[in-house]
Structure formats: C-alpha cells, structure tokens
mmCIF file of C-alpha atoms in Angstrom:
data_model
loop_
_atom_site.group_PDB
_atom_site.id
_atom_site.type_symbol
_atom_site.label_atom_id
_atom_site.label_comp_id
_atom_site.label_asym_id
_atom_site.label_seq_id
_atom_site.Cartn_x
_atom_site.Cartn_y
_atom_site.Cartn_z
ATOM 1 C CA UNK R 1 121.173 56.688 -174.075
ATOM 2 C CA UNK R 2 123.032 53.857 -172.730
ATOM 3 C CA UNK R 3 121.325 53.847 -169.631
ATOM 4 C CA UNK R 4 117.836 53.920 -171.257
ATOM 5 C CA UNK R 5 119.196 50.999 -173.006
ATOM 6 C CA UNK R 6 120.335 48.931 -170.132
ATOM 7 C CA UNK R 7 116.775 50.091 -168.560
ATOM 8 C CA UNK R 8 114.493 48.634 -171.445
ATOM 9 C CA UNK R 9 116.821 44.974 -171.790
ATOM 10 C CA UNK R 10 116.471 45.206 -167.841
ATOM 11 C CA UNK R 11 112.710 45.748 -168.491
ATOM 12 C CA UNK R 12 112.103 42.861 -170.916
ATOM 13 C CA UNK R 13 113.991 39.948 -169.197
ATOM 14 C CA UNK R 14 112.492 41.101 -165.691
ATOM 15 C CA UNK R 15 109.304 40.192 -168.111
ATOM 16 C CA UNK R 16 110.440 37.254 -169.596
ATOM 17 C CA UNK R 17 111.218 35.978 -165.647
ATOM 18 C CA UNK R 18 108.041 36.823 -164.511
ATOM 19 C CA UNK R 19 106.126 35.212 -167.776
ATOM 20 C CA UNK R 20 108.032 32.011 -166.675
ATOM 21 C CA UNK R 21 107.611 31.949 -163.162
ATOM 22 C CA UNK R 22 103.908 32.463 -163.684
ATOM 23 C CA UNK R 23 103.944 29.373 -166.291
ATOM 24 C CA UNK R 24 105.929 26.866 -163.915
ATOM 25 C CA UNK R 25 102.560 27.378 -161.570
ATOM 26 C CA UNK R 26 100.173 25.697 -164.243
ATOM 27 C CA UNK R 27 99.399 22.498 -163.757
ATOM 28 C CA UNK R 28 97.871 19.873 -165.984
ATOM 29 C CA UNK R 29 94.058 18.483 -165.289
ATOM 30 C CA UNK R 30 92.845 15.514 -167.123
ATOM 31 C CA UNK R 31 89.034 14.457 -166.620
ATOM 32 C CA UNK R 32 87.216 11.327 -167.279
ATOM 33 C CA UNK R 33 83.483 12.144 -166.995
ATOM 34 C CA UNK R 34 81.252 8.550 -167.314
ATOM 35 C CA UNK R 35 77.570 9.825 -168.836
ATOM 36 C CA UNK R 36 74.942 7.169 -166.825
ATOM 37 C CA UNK R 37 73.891 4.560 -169.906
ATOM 38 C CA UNK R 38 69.919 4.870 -168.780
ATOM 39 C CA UNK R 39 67.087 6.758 -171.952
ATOM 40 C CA UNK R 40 67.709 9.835 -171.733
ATOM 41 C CA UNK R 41 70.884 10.584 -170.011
ATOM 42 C CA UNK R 42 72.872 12.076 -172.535
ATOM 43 C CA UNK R 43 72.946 15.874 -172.925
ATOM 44 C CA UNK R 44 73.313 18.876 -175.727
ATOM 45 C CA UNK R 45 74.185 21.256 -172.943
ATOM 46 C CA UNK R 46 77.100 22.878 -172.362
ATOM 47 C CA UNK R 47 78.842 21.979 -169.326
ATOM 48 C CA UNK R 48 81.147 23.740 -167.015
ATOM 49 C CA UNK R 49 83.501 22.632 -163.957
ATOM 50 C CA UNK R 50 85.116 24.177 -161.081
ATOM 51 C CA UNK R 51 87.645 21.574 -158.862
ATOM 52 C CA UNK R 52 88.929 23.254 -155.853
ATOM 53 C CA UNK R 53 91.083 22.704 -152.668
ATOM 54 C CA UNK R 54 90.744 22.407 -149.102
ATOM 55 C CA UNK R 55 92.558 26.158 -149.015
ATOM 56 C CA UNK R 56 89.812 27.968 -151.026
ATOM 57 C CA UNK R 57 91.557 27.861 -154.321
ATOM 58 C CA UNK R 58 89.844 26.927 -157.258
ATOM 59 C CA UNK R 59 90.135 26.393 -161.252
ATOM 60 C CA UNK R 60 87.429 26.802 -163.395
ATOM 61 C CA UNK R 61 86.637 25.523 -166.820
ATOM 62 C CA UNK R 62 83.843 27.439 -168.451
ATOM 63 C CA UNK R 63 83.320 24.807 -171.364
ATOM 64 C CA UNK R 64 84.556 21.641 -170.614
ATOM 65 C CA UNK R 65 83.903 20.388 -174.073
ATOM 66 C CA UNK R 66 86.928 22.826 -175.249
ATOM 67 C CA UNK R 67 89.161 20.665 -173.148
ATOM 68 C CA UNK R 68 87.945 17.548 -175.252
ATOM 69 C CA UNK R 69 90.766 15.364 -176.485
ATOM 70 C CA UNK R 70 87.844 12.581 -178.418
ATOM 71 C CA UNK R 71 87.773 12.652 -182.048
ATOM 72 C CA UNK R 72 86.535 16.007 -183.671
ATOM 73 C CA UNK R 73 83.344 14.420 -184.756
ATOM 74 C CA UNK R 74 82.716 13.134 -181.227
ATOM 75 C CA UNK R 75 79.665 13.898 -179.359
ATOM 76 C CA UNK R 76 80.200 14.746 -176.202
ATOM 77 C CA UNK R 77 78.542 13.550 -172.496
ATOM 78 C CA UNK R 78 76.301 11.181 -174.213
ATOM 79 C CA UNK R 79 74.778 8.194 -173.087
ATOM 80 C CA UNK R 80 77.178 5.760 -171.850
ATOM 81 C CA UNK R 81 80.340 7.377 -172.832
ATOM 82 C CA UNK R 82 83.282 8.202 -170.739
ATOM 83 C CA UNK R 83 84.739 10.814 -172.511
ATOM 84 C CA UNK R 84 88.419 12.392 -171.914
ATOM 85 C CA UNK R 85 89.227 16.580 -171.016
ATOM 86 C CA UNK R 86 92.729 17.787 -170.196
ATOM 87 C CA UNK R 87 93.766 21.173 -170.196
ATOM 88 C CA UNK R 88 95.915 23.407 -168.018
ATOM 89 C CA UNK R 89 95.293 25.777 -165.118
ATOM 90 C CA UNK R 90 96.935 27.126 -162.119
ATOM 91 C CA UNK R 91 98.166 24.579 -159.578
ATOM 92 C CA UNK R 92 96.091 23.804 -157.071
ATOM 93 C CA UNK R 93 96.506 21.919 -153.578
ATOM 94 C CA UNK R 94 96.198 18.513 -153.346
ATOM 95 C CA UNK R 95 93.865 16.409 -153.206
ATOM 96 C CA UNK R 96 91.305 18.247 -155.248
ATOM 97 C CA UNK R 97 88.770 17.707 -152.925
ATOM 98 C CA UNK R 98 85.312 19.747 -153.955
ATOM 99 C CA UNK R 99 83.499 19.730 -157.871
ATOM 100 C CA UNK R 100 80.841 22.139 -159.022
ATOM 101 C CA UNK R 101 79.464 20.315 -161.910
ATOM 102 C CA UNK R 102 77.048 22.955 -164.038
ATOM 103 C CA UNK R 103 74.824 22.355 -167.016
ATOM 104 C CA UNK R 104 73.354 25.427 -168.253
ATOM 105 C CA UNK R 105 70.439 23.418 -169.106
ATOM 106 C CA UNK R 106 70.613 24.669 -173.141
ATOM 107 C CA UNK R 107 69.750 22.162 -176.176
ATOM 108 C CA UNK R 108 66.964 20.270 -177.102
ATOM 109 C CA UNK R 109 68.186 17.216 -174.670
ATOM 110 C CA UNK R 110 69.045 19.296 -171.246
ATOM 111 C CA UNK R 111 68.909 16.985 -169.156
ATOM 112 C CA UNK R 112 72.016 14.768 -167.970
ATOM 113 C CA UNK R 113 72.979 11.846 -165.869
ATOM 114 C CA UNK R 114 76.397 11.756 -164.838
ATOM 115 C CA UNK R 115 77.751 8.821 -163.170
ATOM 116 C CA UNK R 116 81.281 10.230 -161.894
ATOM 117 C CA UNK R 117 84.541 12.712 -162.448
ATOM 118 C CA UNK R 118 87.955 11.067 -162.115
ATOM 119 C CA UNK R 119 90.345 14.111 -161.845
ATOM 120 C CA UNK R 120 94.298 13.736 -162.585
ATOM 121 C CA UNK R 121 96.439 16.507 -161.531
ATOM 122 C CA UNK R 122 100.005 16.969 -161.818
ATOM 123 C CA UNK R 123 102.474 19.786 -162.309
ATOM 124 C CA UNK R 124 105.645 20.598 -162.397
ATOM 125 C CA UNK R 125 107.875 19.246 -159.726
ATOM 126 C CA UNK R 126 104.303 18.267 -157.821
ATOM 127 C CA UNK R 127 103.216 14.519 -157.333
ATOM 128 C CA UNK R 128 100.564 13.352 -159.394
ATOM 129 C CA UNK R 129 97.097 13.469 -157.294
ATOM 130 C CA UNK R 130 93.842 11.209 -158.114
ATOM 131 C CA UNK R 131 89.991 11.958 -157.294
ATOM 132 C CA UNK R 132 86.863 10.250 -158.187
ATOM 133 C CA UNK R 133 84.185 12.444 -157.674
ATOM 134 C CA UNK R 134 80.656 9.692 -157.278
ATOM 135 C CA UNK R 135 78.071 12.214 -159.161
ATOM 136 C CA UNK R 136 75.367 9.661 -159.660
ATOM 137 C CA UNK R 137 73.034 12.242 -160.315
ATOM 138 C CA UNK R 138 70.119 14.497 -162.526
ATOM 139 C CA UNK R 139 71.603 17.917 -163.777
ATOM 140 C CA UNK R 140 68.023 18.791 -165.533
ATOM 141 C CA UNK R 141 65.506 21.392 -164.335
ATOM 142 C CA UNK R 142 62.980 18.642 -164.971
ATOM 143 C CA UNK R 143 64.115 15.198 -163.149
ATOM 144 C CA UNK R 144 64.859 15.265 -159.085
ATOM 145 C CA UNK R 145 66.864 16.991 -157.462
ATOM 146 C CA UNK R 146 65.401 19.871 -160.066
ATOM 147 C CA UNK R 147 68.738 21.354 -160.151
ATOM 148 C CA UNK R 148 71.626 22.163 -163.044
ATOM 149 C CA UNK R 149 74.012 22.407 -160.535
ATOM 150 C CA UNK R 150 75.807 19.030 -158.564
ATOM 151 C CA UNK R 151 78.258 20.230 -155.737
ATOM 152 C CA UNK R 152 80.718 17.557 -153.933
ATOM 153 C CA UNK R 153 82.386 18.483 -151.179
ATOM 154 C CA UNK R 154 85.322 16.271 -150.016
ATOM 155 C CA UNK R 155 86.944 19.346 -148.453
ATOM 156 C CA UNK R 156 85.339 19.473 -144.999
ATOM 157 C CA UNK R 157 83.901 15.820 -143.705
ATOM 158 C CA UNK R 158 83.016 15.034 -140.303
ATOM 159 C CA UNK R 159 84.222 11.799 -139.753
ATOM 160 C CA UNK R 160 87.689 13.253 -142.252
ATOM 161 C CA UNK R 161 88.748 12.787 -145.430
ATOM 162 C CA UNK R 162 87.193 9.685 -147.656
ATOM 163 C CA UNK R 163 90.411 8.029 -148.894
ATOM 164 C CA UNK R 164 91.031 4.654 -150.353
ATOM 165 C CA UNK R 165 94.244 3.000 -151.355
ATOM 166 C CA UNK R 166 94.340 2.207 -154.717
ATOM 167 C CA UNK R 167 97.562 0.473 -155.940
ATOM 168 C CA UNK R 168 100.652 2.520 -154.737
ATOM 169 C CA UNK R 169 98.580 6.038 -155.419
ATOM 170 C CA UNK R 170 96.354 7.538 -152.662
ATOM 171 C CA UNK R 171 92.892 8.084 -154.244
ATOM 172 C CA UNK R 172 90.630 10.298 -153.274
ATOM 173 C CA UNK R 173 87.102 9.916 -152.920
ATOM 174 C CA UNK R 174 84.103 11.944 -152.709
ATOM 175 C CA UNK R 175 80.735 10.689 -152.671
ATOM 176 C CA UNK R 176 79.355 6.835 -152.709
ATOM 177 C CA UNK R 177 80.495 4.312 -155.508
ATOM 178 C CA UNK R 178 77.886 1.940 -154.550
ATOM 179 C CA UNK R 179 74.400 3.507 -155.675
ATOM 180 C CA UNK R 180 71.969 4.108 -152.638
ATOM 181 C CA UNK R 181 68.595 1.625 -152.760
ATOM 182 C CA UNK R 182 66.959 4.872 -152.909
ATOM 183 C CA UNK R 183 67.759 6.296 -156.359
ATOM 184 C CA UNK R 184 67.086 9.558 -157.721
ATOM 185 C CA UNK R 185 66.203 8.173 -161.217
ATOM 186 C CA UNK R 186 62.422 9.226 -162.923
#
C-alpha cells in the first residue's frame, strides 16, 4: 500500500513538473495590425495569422480577433484603425521572420487592406524581439492580387536579412515601408 502510495505522489508531481516545464516555453505575442484608411478597406471577415521562424517553427492564431485587447464594443480591422492582439503561444526563434496573413473572405465587407503587422515577442528569460511585417496589400477575392491569403517571407533573402536599427532594439523588417509607384489599389 505504501508503495502504491509513494507511486501515485511520484506520479502527480512528475505531472505537475512536466505541466510547468511545458508553460515556461510559452511566450507572449502582441500585434499591432494598421487597416489601410482608403473606401472600402475595412473588413467583417475573420482573420487568422501564422508568424514563424527561420527553423520551421511556427504559431498559429486561428481568430485573431480572440486575441483582441480593444474595448468589447470595438470593431475590429476597420478602416484606419490600428488595433491591438496579444496572446500566448509556444516560443519561437527569433526574429519572427515569415507572416501568413488569411481572411477567409466571410461577411458582407470581405475585402481588406492591410497596411502592416508589428509583432512583439518575448518570453521568459528570452530578449524581447520586434518585426514589422510591410503588408500593403488586397486580401479580397475581388481586388488584385485576387487572393485571401498575404505571405511575407523575411526568413530566406538573397541579399540577407532586412534589418534596421531602431533605437537600442534590432527591428526586423520584412517587406517595403515606402509604397511602390506601382500600387495594387482598384
């Protein structure tokens, strides 16, 4: 009976240790997403992100909206807002260098212009890391580039990896902050 005993208390805080370790390997993202201010740019649609690494790791967030830290009432990725998502996933390498922005193209206003992603990541015992993904693009099935779907790739460059210094932080950039002459506006 005893040992049984010493078996299951054994059992639970070899548990316990393993529930921790697992939760010291989250790290926090917060996301500012900046909705273009043009007619039309705003969106009902529910959008999803996946940031990944330069090592193939990734975290996903189905429903960015659930990550919202606005106001209850707020309306999210409308036009001209920069609105605020944090939430918590596994750690990731730094710098978060690739974005899969997805609108599943749902709602009676589908279509969405997104300016840029700033991602903040930091966990614990890790160095806060900085990215601005440049979006400056049409997630809408009917506005070029006719897709829901905006990949940036920082990951793998061939001239290397865009950085600029900004203040004492290394930022990380990915894609062009100064719009083409060529836009892909309607």
């Amino acid at each position: 009976m005893k040992y049984h005993h010493r078996l299951s208390i054994t059992f639970i805080a070899l548990l316990f240790s393993v529930a921790a370790a697992d939760y010291s390997d989250d790290c926090v993202y917060t996301l500012y997403v900046k909705t273009d201010s043009i007619i039309k740019a705003g969106t009902d649609s529910k959008i999803s992100v996946t940031l990944g690494d330069s090592q193939g790791r990734s975290v996903w967030v189905p429903d960015l909206q659930s990550w919202g830290l606005m106001s209850p009432s707020h309306d999210y990725f409308e036009r001209g807002n920069l609105d605020v998502f944090s939430g918590q996933g596994r750690c990731i390498a730094s710098p978060i260098c690739r974005l899969n922005l997805t609108s599943d193209g749902s709602g009676p206003h589908h279509g969405w212009y997104c300016d840029y992603v700033e991602v903040t990541s930091t966990g614990p015992q890790r160095a806060c890391s900085q990215t601005v993904f440049y979006v400056d693009r049409w997630l809408a099935a009917d506005a070029p580039p006719f897709q829901l779907t905006a990949v940036l790739d920082g990951c793998i460059l061939d001239d290397g990896p865009a950085m600029a210094k900004h203040g004492d932080n290394d930022l990380f950039v990915v894609g062009n902050p100064i719009r083409s002459a060529v836009d892909q506006r309607p």
